[in-house]
Coordinates of C-alpha atoms in Angstrom, one line a residue:
Chain W
M1 CA -129.1 65.8 -89.8
R2 CA -128.7 69.8 -89.9
L3 CA -131.6 70.0 -87.4
T4 CA -130.1 67.7 -85.0
V5 CA -126.6 69.5 -85.1
R6 CA -128.4 72.7 -84.4
G7 CA -130.5 71.3 -81.5
L8 CA -127.3 69.9 -80.0
W9 CA -125.8 73.3 -80.3
Y10 CA -128.8 74.8 -78.4
L11 CA -129.0 72.1 -76.0
I12 CA -125.3 72.5 -74.8
L13 CA -125.6 76.4 -74.6
V14 CA -128.8 76.3 -72.5
V15 CA -127.3 73.5 -70.2
F16 CA -124.5 76.0 -69.5
A17 CA -126.8 79.2 -69.2
L18 CA -128.8 77.1 -66.7
F19 CA -125.5 76.4 -64.6
F20 CA -124.6 80.1 -64.8
V21 CA -128.2 81.6 -64.0
V22 CA -129.9 79.1 -61.7
P23 CA -128.1 79.9 -58.6
I24 CA -128.4 83.8 -59.0
L25 CA -132.2 83.1 -59.9
W26 CA -132.3 81.1 -56.4
L27 CA -130.6 83.9 -54.7
V28 CA -133.0 86.4 -55.7
L29 CA -135.9 84.5 -54.8
A30 CA -134.7 83.3 -51.4
P31 CA -135.3 86.1 -49.3
T32 CA -138.9 86.1 -50.4
K33 CA -139.4 83.1 -48.3
L34 CA -139.3 81.9 -44.8
D35 CA -136.5 79.7 -43.7
H36 CA -138.6 76.5 -43.5
A37 CA -140.2 77.3 -46.8
L38 CA -137.0 77.3 -48.4
V39 CA -136.7 73.6 -47.4
T40 CA -140.2 72.5 -48.1
S41 CA -141.5 74.6 -51.2
N42 CA -140.1 74.6 -54.7
P43 CA -136.4 76.1 -54.7
L44 CA -137.4 78.5 -57.5
A45 CA -140.9 79.6 -56.1
F46 CA -141.5 83.0 -55.0
G47 CA -142.5 83.9 -51.6
S48 CA -143.8 87.3 -50.6
F49 CA -142.2 90.6 -50.4
H50 CA -143.5 90.8 -46.9
N51 CA -140.8 88.2 -46.3
V52 CA -138.1 90.4 -47.7
V53 CA -138.9 93.1 -45.4
K54 CA -138.9 90.9 -42.4
A55 CA -135.5 89.6 -43.3
W56 CA -134.2 92.8 -43.7
D57 CA -135.4 93.8 -40.3
H58 CA -133.6 90.8 -38.8
L59 CA -130.4 91.6 -40.8
D60 CA -130.3 95.2 -40.0
S61 CA -130.8 94.5 -36.4
Y62 CA -127.9 92.1 -36.3
S63 CA -125.2 93.6 -33.9
S64 CA -126.9 97.1 -34.0
H65 CA -126.8 97.7 -37.7
L66 CA -123.6 96.1 -38.4
Y67 CA -124.5 95.2 -41.8
R68 CA -125.3 98.8 -42.9
R69 CA -121.7 99.5 -41.3
W70 CA -120.1 97.1 -43.6
I71 CA -121.9 98.4 -46.7
E72 CA -120.8 102.0 -45.7
N73 CA -117.3 100.7 -45.1
S74 CA -117.0 99.2 -48.7
L75 CA -118.2 102.2 -50.3
L76 CA -115.7 104.2 -48.4
Y77 CA -113.0 102.2 -49.2
A78 CA -113.8 101.5 -52.7
V79 CA -114.8 105.1 -53.6
S80 CA -111.9 106.8 -52.0
A81 CA -109.1 104.2 -53.4
T82 CA -110.8 104.5 -56.7
A83 CA -110.7 108.4 -56.5
I84 CA -107.0 108.1 -55.6
V85 CA -106.5 105.6 -58.6
L86 CA -108.1 108.1 -61.1
A87 CA -106.0 111.1 -59.9
T88 CA -102.7 109.0 -60.1
A89 CA -103.4 106.4 -63.1
I90 CA -104.5 108.8 -65.8
P91 CA -101.6 111.2 -65.4
A92 CA -99.4 108.3 -65.1
G93 CA -100.5 106.6 -68.3
Y94 CA -100.3 109.9 -70.0
G95 CA -96.7 110.4 -68.9
L96 CA -95.7 106.9 -69.8
A97 CA -97.0 107.4 -73.3
F98 CA -95.8 110.6 -74.2
G99 CA -93.0 111.3 -71.9
T100 CA -89.2 110.7 -72.6
F101 CA -87.4 110.5 -69.3
R102 CA -85.1 108.0 -67.8
G103 CA -86.6 105.0 -66.2
R104 CA -89.7 105.2 -68.1
K105 CA -89.0 101.6 -69.4
V106 CA -88.7 100.3 -65.8
I107 CA -91.8 101.8 -64.6
L108 CA -93.7 100.4 -67.5
T109 CA -92.1 96.9 -66.9
L110 CA -92.8 96.9 -63.3
T111 CA -96.3 98.1 -63.7
L112 CA -97.0 95.4 -66.3
V113 CA -95.6 92.7 -64.0
A114 CA -97.7 94.1 -61.0
M115 CA -100.7 94.1 -63.1
I116 CA -100.5 90.5 -64.2
M117 CA -99.3 89.1 -60.9
P118 CA -102.3 87.9 -58.8
G119 CA -103.2 90.6 -56.4
A120 CA -103.3 88.0 -53.7
A121 CA -99.7 87.1 -54.0
L122 CA -98.9 90.8 -52.4
V123 CA -101.4 90.6 -49.7
L124 CA -99.1 88.7 -47.3
P125 CA -96.2 90.8 -48.1
I126 CA -98.0 94.1 -47.6
F127 CA -99.5 92.7 -44.4
L128 CA -95.7 92.0 -43.2
E129 CA -94.5 95.4 -44.4
L130 CA -97.5 97.2 -42.6
N131 CA -97.1 95.0 -39.7
A132 CA -93.5 96.1 -39.2
L133 CA -94.5 99.7 -39.6
K134 CA -97.4 99.0 -36.9
L135 CA -100.1 100.3 -39.4
I136 CA -102.5 97.3 -39.2
G137 CA -106.1 97.9 -38.2
N138 CA -106.1 101.4 -39.6
V139 CA -108.6 102.1 -42.6
F140 CA -105.6 103.7 -44.6
S141 CA -104.1 100.3 -44.5
V142 CA -106.6 99.1 -46.7
I143 CA -107.4 102.2 -48.8
L144 CA -103.8 103.1 -49.7
P145 CA -102.9 99.6 -50.9
F146 CA -106.2 99.7 -52.9
A147 CA -105.1 102.8 -54.4
F148 CA -102.2 101.0 -56.3
Y149 CA -103.9 99.9 -59.3
P150 CA -101.4 99.0 -62.0
F151 CA -104.0 97.9 -64.4
G152 CA -105.7 101.3 -64.3
V153 CA -102.1 103.0 -65.2
Y154 CA -101.9 100.2 -68.1
L155 CA -105.3 101.0 -69.6
A156 CA -104.6 104.8 -69.5
Y157 CA -101.3 104.2 -71.1
I158 CA -102.5 101.9 -74.0
Y159 CA -105.3 104.4 -74.4
Y160 CA -103.2 107.3 -74.8
A161 CA -100.5 105.5 -76.7
T162 CA -102.9 103.9 -79.4
S163 CA -105.7 106.6 -79.7
M164 CA -104.1 109.9 -79.2
P165 CA -102.0 111.3 -82.0
R166 CA -98.8 113.0 -80.8
D167 CA -99.7 115.9 -83.5
V168 CA -102.6 116.9 -81.1
I169 CA -100.1 117.8 -78.2
D170 CA -97.7 119.3 -80.6
A171 CA -100.6 121.6 -81.8
A172 CA -101.3 122.5 -78.2
R173 CA -97.5 123.3 -77.6
I174 CA -97.4 125.5 -80.7
D175 CA -100.5 127.4 -79.3
G176 CA -98.7 128.2 -76.4
C177 CA -100.0 125.6 -73.8
G178 CA -97.7 124.4 -71.1
E179 CA -97.4 121.0 -70.1
W180 CA -100.2 121.2 -67.5
T181 CA -102.7 123.0 -69.6
T182 CA -102.3 120.5 -72.5
F183 CA -103.0 117.7 -70.1
R184 CA -105.9 119.4 -68.3
Y185 CA -107.7 121.0 -71.4
I186 CA -106.7 118.6 -74.2
S187 CA -105.6 115.0 -72.9
L188 CA -107.9 114.7 -70.1
P189 CA -111.2 115.4 -71.7
L190 CA -110.1 113.0 -74.6
A191 CA -109.6 110.3 -72.1
K192 CA -113.3 110.0 -71.1
P193 CA -113.9 106.6 -72.1
V194 CA -110.7 105.1 -70.4
V195 CA -111.7 107.2 -67.1
A196 CA -115.0 105.3 -67.2
L197 CA -113.2 102.1 -67.5
V198 CA -110.6 102.5 -65.0
L199 CA -113.3 103.7 -62.6
F200 CA -115.3 100.4 -63.2
F201 CA -112.5 98.0 -62.8
S202 CA -110.9 99.8 -59.8
F203 CA -114.3 99.9 -57.8
V204 CA -115.1 96.3 -58.4
A205 CA -111.8 95.3 -57.7
D206 CA -112.0 97.1 -54.4
W207 CA -115.5 96.0 -53.7
N208 CA -114.9 92.4 -54.1
N209 CA -111.6 92.1 -52.4
F210 CA -111.6 89.8 -49.5
F211 CA -108.0 88.7 -48.6
L212 CA -106.3 92.3 -48.1
P213 CA -109.1 93.9 -45.8
F214 CA -109.2 90.5 -44.1
A215 CA -105.7 90.5 -43.3
L216 CA -105.2 94.0 -42.4
L217 CA -108.3 95.0 -40.5
G218 CA -108.7 94.5 -36.8
T219 CA -112.4 94.7 -35.8
S220 CA -115.6 93.6 -37.2
K221 CA -116.8 97.4 -37.2
Q222 CA -114.1 98.2 -39.8
Y223 CA -114.8 95.3 -42.2
P224 CA -115.9 95.8 -45.7
I225 CA -119.1 93.7 -46.6
Q226 CA -117.1 91.0 -48.3
V227 CA -115.3 90.4 -45.0
G228 CA -118.6 90.9 -43.2
L229 CA -120.3 88.3 -45.0
S230 CA -117.7 85.7 -43.7
D231 CA -118.2 87.3 -40.2
L232 CA -122.0 86.7 -40.5
L233 CA -121.5 83.3 -41.7
S234 CA -119.5 82.1 -38.9
S235 CA -121.8 83.7 -36.3
T236 CA -124.9 81.9 -37.7
P237 CA -125.7 78.2 -37.9
S238 CA -127.3 78.4 -41.3
F239 CA -125.3 75.5 -42.6
N240 CA -125.1 73.6 -39.3
P241 CA -128.6 73.2 -38.1
A242 CA -127.4 70.6 -35.6
T243 CA -125.6 73.2 -33.6
G244 CA -128.9 75.2 -33.5
G245 CA -129.0 77.8 -30.9
A246 CA -127.1 80.8 -32.0
G247 CA -129.5 81.4 -35.0
Q248 CA -132.4 82.0 -32.5
Q249 CA -130.5 84.9 -30.7
V250 CA -129.4 86.7 -33.6
N251 CA -132.3 85.8 -36.1
I252 CA -130.0 85.2 -39.1
F253 CA -131.3 82.3 -41.1
R254 CA -130.8 81.3 -44.7
P255 CA -133.1 83.9 -46.0
E256 CA -131.3 86.6 -44.3
L257 CA -127.9 85.2 -45.2
A258 CA -129.3 85.0 -48.9
L259 CA -130.4 88.7 -48.6
A260 CA -127.1 89.9 -47.2
T261 CA -125.3 88.1 -50.0
L262 CA -127.7 89.7 -52.7
L263 CA -127.4 93.1 -51.2
A264 CA -123.7 93.1 -51.2
V265 CA -123.5 92.5 -54.9
V266 CA -126.1 95.0 -55.8
P267 CA -123.8 97.9 -56.3
V268 CA -121.4 95.8 -58.5
L269 CA -124.4 94.2 -60.4
I270 CA -125.6 98.0 -61.1
V271 CA -122.3 99.2 -62.7
F272 CA -121.9 95.9 -64.5
L273 CA -125.2 96.3 -66.1
F274 CA -124.4 99.8 -67.1
S275 CA -120.9 99.3 -68.3
Q276 CA -121.5 96.1 -70.3
R277 CA -120.5 97.5 -73.7
A278 CA -117.7 99.7 -72.6
L279 CA -116.2 96.7 -70.6
V280 CA -116.3 94.4 -73.5
R281 CA -114.7 97.1 -75.8
G282 CA -112.2 97.8 -72.9
L283 CA -111.3 94.2 -72.2
L284 CA -110.1 93.8 -75.8
G285 CA -108.9 97.2 -76.6
G286 CA -105.9 96.8 -74.5
G287 CA -104.3 93.8 -76.0
V288 CA -105.6 93.4 -79.4
K289 CA -104.1 96.3 -80.6
G290 CA -100.9 95.7 -79.0
Chain I
M1 CA -92.3 113.7 -66.6
P2 CA -94.1 115.2 -63.7
F3 CA -97.2 113.2 -64.6
V4 CA -96.0 110.0 -63.5
L5 CA -94.9 111.4 -59.9
P6 CA -98.2 110.8 -57.9
Y7 CA -98.2 107.1 -59.0
L8 CA -94.7 106.3 -58.1
P9 CA -95.1 106.3 -54.2
F10 CA -97.9 103.9 -54.7
L11 CA -95.8 101.6 -56.9
I12 CA -92.8 101.7 -54.5
A13 CA -95.0 101.2 -51.3
F14 CA -97.5 98.5 -52.3
G15 CA -95.6 96.9 -55.3
I16 CA -91.8 96.9 -54.7
L17 CA -91.2 97.5 -51.2
P18 CA -93.4 94.6 -50.1
M19 CA -91.7 92.2 -52.4
I20 CA -88.2 93.3 -51.0
Y21 CA -89.3 93.3 -47.4
A22 CA -90.9 89.5 -47.9
L23 CA -87.6 88.6 -49.6
T24 CA -85.5 90.1 -46.5
L25 CA -87.7 88.4 -44.2
A26 CA -87.7 85.1 -45.8
F27 CA -83.9 84.8 -45.9
T28 CA -83.2 86.2 -42.2
S29 CA -84.0 85.0 -38.7
S30 CA -86.3 86.7 -36.3
K31 CA -83.5 88.6 -35.0
G32 CA -82.4 89.8 -38.5
K33 CA -79.5 87.6 -39.1
F34 CA -79.0 85.9 -42.7
V35 CA -80.0 82.2 -42.6
G36 CA -80.1 81.2 -46.1
L37 CA -83.0 78.9 -47.0
S38 CA -83.8 77.7 -43.4
N39 CA -87.2 79.6 -43.2
F40 CA -88.0 77.9 -46.5
N41 CA -87.0 74.5 -45.2
Q42 CA -88.8 75.1 -41.8
A43 CA -92.2 76.2 -43.8
G44 CA -91.6 73.3 -46.0
G45 CA -91.3 70.9 -43.3
D46 CA -94.5 72.0 -41.6
F47 CA -96.9 69.1 -41.4
R48 CA -99.7 71.2 -43.4
F49 CA -97.4 72.3 -46.1
G50 CA -97.6 69.3 -48.2
D51 CA -101.4 69.0 -47.9
A52 CA -101.9 72.8 -48.5
F53 CA -99.7 72.8 -51.9
A54 CA -101.4 69.4 -52.9
H55 CA -104.8 70.8 -52.4
V56 CA -104.0 73.8 -54.2
F57 CA -102.4 72.1 -57.2
V58 CA -105.4 69.7 -57.7
Y59 CA -107.8 72.6 -57.6
T60 CA -105.9 74.6 -60.2
A61 CA -105.3 71.6 -62.5
V62 CA -109.2 70.9 -62.4
W63 CA -110.2 74.6 -62.8
L64 CA -107.5 74.8 -65.8
I65 CA -108.8 71.6 -67.6
A66 CA -112.6 73.2 -67.2
L67 CA -111.3 76.5 -68.4
M68 CA -109.6 74.9 -71.4
I69 CA -112.3 72.6 -72.5
F70 CA -115.4 74.7 -71.7
V71 CA -114.3 78.2 -72.1
V72 CA -112.5 77.7 -75.5
G73 CA -115.5 75.0 -76.7
L74 CA -118.3 77.6 -75.7
A75 CA -116.2 80.6 -77.2
L76 CA -115.8 78.6 -80.5
M77 CA -119.6 77.4 -80.5
L78 CA -120.9 80.8 -79.9
H79 CA -118.9 82.1 -82.6
S80 CA -119.8 79.6 -85.2
R81 CA -123.5 80.8 -85.4
A82 CA -123.1 84.6 -84.4
S83 CA -126.7 85.8 -83.9
K84 CA -129.0 87.7 -81.3
A85 CA -129.2 84.5 -79.4
T86 CA -125.4 84.3 -78.8
A87 CA -125.2 87.7 -77.6
T88 CA -127.8 86.8 -74.8
F89 CA -126.0 83.5 -74.1
R90 CA -122.6 85.6 -73.6
F91 CA -124.3 88.1 -71.5
L92 CA -125.7 85.1 -69.2
Y93 CA -122.5 83.4 -69.0
Y94 CA -120.9 86.6 -67.9
L95 CA -123.4 87.6 -65.2
P96 CA -121.8 85.6 -62.3
G97 CA -118.8 87.6 -62.5
A98 CA -120.6 90.3 -60.6
L99 CA -120.8 87.9 -57.5
A100 CA -116.9 87.4 -57.5
G101 CA -115.4 86.8 -54.0
A102 CA -117.2 85.9 -50.9
A103 CA -120.6 86.4 -52.4
S104 CA -120.0 83.6 -55.1
V105 CA -119.0 81.1 -52.1
L106 CA -122.1 81.7 -50.1
V107 CA -124.3 81.2 -53.3
W108 CA -122.3 77.8 -53.8
L109 CA -122.5 76.8 -50.3
F110 CA -126.5 77.1 -50.7
M111 CA -126.3 75.2 -53.9
L112 CA -124.5 72.7 -52.2
D113 CA -126.7 72.1 -49.3
P114 CA -129.3 69.7 -50.4
A115 CA -131.8 70.9 -48.0
V116 CA -132.4 73.9 -50.0
S117 CA -130.6 73.6 -53.4
P118 CA -132.4 73.6 -56.6
A119 CA -130.1 70.9 -57.8
S120 CA -130.9 68.8 -54.7
F121 CA -132.2 66.0 -57.4
I122 CA -128.5 65.9 -59.1
L123 CA -126.9 66.1 -55.3
N124 CA -129.1 63.2 -54.1
H125 CA -129.1 61.0 -57.2
V126 CA -125.7 61.5 -59.1
F127 CA -123.5 62.1 -56.2
G128 CA -125.3 60.3 -53.5
V129 CA -124.9 63.3 -51.1
H130 CA -127.7 63.9 -48.6
L131 CA -126.3 66.5 -46.1
F132 CA -124.5 69.6 -46.3
V133 CA -121.5 68.0 -44.5
E134 CA -121.4 65.3 -47.1
A135 CA -121.3 67.7 -49.9
I136 CA -118.3 69.6 -48.4
A137 CA -116.4 66.6 -47.6
P138 CA -112.5 67.1 -47.9
G139 CA -112.2 65.2 -50.9
H140 CA -114.7 67.3 -52.9
L141 CA -113.4 70.6 -51.9
P142 CA -110.9 71.1 -54.8
Y143 CA -113.6 70.4 -57.3
I144 CA -116.0 72.5 -55.5
F145 CA -113.5 75.4 -55.4
A146 CA -112.9 74.9 -59.2
M147 CA -116.4 74.8 -60.0
I148 CA -117.1 78.2 -58.0
A149 CA -113.9 79.7 -60.0
F150 CA -115.3 78.6 -63.2
W151 CA -118.7 79.8 -62.4
T152 CA -117.6 83.4 -61.5
G153 CA -114.8 83.6 -64.0
A154 CA -115.7 81.5 -67.3
G155 CA -118.2 84.1 -68.6
G156 CA -115.4 86.9 -68.3
W157 CA -112.9 84.7 -70.5
I158 CA -115.5 83.6 -72.9
V159 CA -116.2 87.2 -73.8
V160 CA -112.4 87.9 -74.2
L161 CA -112.0 84.9 -76.4
Y162 CA -115.1 85.6 -78.4
G163 CA -113.7 89.3 -79.1
A164 CA -110.4 87.6 -80.2
L165 CA -112.3 85.4 -82.6
N166 CA -113.9 88.5 -84.0
T167 CA -110.6 90.0 -85.1
I168 CA -110.0 87.1 -87.4
P169 CA -110.5 88.3 -91.0
R170 CA -113.9 87.0 -92.3
E171 CA -112.1 86.5 -95.9
L172 CA -109.9 83.6 -94.1
E173 CA -113.2 81.8 -93.0
E174 CA -114.6 82.2 -96.3
A175 CA -111.5 80.9 -98.2
A176 CA -111.6 78.0 -95.8
R177 CA -115.3 77.4 -96.5
I178 CA -114.8 77.6 -100.3
D179 CA -112.1 75.1 -99.9
G180 CA -114.6 72.7 -98.5
A181 CA -113.8 73.1 -94.7
G182 CA -116.5 72.3 -92.6
A183 CA -117.6 74.0 -89.4
W184 CA -115.6 71.8 -87.3
T185 CA -112.5 72.1 -89.5
I186 CA -112.8 75.8 -89.3
A187 CA -113.2 75.9 -85.7
L188 CA -110.4 73.7 -84.9
R189 CA -107.9 74.2 -87.7
L190 CA -108.5 77.9 -88.3
K191 CA -109.9 79.7 -85.5
L192 CA -108.2 77.8 -82.6
P193 CA -104.8 78.4 -83.8
M194 CA -105.6 82.3 -84.2
I195 CA -106.4 82.6 -80.6
R196 CA -103.6 80.5 -79.2
K197 CA -102.2 83.4 -77.6
W198 CA -105.3 84.5 -75.7
V199 CA -105.7 80.8 -74.5
A200 CA -102.2 80.6 -73.3
Y201 CA -102.7 84.0 -71.5
M202 CA -105.9 82.6 -69.7
V203 CA -104.0 79.4 -68.9
I204 CA -101.0 81.1 -67.5
L205 CA -102.9 83.9 -65.7
S206 CA -105.4 81.4 -64.1
F207 CA -102.4 79.1 -63.2
A208 CA -100.9 82.3 -61.2
T209 CA -104.5 83.0 -59.8
G210 CA -105.2 79.4 -58.8
T211 CA -102.1 78.9 -56.5
Q212 CA -103.2 82.0 -54.5
L213 CA -106.5 80.5 -53.4
F214 CA -107.7 82.0 -50.1
V215 CA -111.4 83.1 -49.9
E216 CA -113.2 80.2 -50.9
P217 CA -111.6 77.6 -48.1
Q218 CA -111.6 80.6 -45.5
L219 CA -115.4 80.7 -45.9
V220 CA -116.0 77.0 -46.2
N221 CA -114.0 77.0 -42.9
A222 CA -116.3 79.6 -41.3
A223 CA -119.4 77.6 -42.6
S224 CA -118.3 74.2 -41.6
L225 CA -117.3 75.6 -38.1
G226 CA -113.7 74.3 -38.3
H227 CA -114.8 71.1 -40.0
V228 CA -112.6 72.0 -42.9
P229 CA -108.9 73.3 -41.7
D230 CA -108.1 77.3 -41.9
T231 CA -104.8 76.0 -43.3
W232 CA -106.2 74.3 -46.4
S233 CA -104.6 76.4 -49.1
A234 CA -101.0 77.5 -49.4
N235 CA -102.1 81.1 -48.8
Q236 CA -104.0 80.4 -45.8
L237 CA -101.1 78.5 -44.2
A238 CA -99.0 81.6 -44.9
F239 CA -101.4 83.9 -43.4
Q240 CA -102.1 81.5 -40.2
L241 CA -98.3 81.2 -39.7
A242 CA -98.0 84.9 -39.5
F243 CA -101.3 85.8 -38.1
R244 CA -101.6 83.1 -35.3
Y245 CA -98.2 81.9 -34.6
G246 CA -96.2 85.2 -35.3
R247 CA -93.6 83.2 -37.3
F248 CA -93.2 86.0 -39.7
N249 CA -90.0 84.7 -41.3
E250 CA -91.5 81.3 -42.4
A251 CA -94.7 82.9 -43.5
A252 CA -92.5 85.4 -45.6
A253 CA -90.5 82.4 -47.1
L254 CA -94.0 80.7 -47.8
S255 CA -95.4 84.0 -49.5
V256 CA -92.2 84.2 -51.5
D257 CA -92.8 80.6 -52.8
L258 CA -96.2 81.9 -54.0
L259 CA -95.0 85.3 -55.2
V260 CA -92.4 83.5 -57.5
I261 CA -95.1 81.4 -58.9
G262 CA -97.1 84.7 -59.7
L263 CA -93.9 86.5 -61.1
I264 CA -92.8 83.7 -63.4
A265 CA -96.3 83.7 -64.7
A266 CA -96.4 87.3 -65.2
V267 CA -92.9 87.5 -66.9
L268 CA -94.0 84.7 -69.1
I269 CA -97.2 86.6 -70.4
V270 CA -95.4 89.9 -70.9
T271 CA -92.4 88.4 -72.7
R272 CA -93.9 85.3 -74.4
T273 CA -97.4 86.0 -75.5
G274 CA -96.8 89.3 -76.9
L275 CA -100.3 90.6 -75.9
F276 CA -99.0 93.5 -73.9
K277 CA -97.7 96.4 -75.5
K278 CA -94.7 97.6 -73.6
D279 CA -93.3 100.2 -76.1
D280 CA -94.3 101.9 -79.2

């Protein structure tokens, strides 16, 4: 009896593990095969590294290196927005945790609401606003909205409010530190873990965002990789073999599309693997203590 | 406090102003005159409006049910036998989170193409699907999108709930065991009520996020070369009204509808679950 319960326990967990992992495994293996091999061979068989190089050559020559451009754009948008987020959110969280000024509660509440509200709900209003200001199609129309990251402010706030005793600040004051010196030499160095957390979440959120850049950017040369993938998808007949033709000219078939998808998530996957622990701790740190 | 100042322009420009502007547009005509609810009625009367909201609600319902049953179930299962193996499982479940957005949709388009899918056996024999077009038949879409959302997001929630379960004092569990409670009773009567707040948080947040669906149907529209309309979801319809037809006021009305859903959810979470600390 005990044994069968245990067996069932494993069986269920393994079935779900397969559901979560097999698609990723397939994606990793697909670029090692040629298009026809994807159809004929075992879906989880390995092809050859030579095919990966070939797929990359095809992908890279699509629309004169457009794919590289998309990755560069994504990096530009995500890195510059995240830099602004760090520069604004960490001090803001600090100010909200230790400051006593009018409007503090209002700012805190607005930040909380904006943070919990799904980001997509604000995309169209931002689009309408920037459209009225004639700012559509500009890279800043993506970077600046990305730089508004209330979750980062909240993380910093909760970190300072729960992990940093006010005494530390008072001590610095007595020693003659001004507001700025206290922040620069005491509070900021103490916030290292939360800086890493904000950096990670902000970068990933920006990297994965589809709707905002899709709505706000004009030409495919400005697209980040997420929107680029959709562009690639619609200009290739990978899922519509009946409409043939187009794929031949641009040399984008299923292996190329799979490689494009895989490379698009590599940066996120890397940060993901590196920050797994901090991430889990951070996800909980915020709420449970509250 | 000067430290908050650099953040304020962003909060105002991309948080508060867009909402106010959308509200203003929603209640005025294209010439700026106050028109009451007429934009809402107009958008609501669009022949695609009913379908779009019906799609989104079926999708959200399926997704929420899947989250409630499987995420809660898996978290409880993993927590009932904490070991090295469960850490591995949690990590594997969490992995697809890295493929959020367009990438996850592309992966699943491949998985749903019987020609290349490793699950073609299941597609063929369980669902009777032999062609990609059959797989993405309109009736299947809410379920497919729910599955994709579950695939990318469930792992993260499992980690969150597992962490919440870890905060339950061990003594409680031991006391229950001494009183003769089995694994089932402990999971359902003791642990589940203790993480109720987190489950509520997950459900409310996912409900709000679900109604905003955009990227999945947008990509399926691209993959099916227009076979699936680009006004499948409510947000897509709002976007097309603004983008393609220049009907900004109606688009604003529609986005206000969606915004209100998101706002209500956010306010509920902040005021009711008590998970987010607003003050010390």
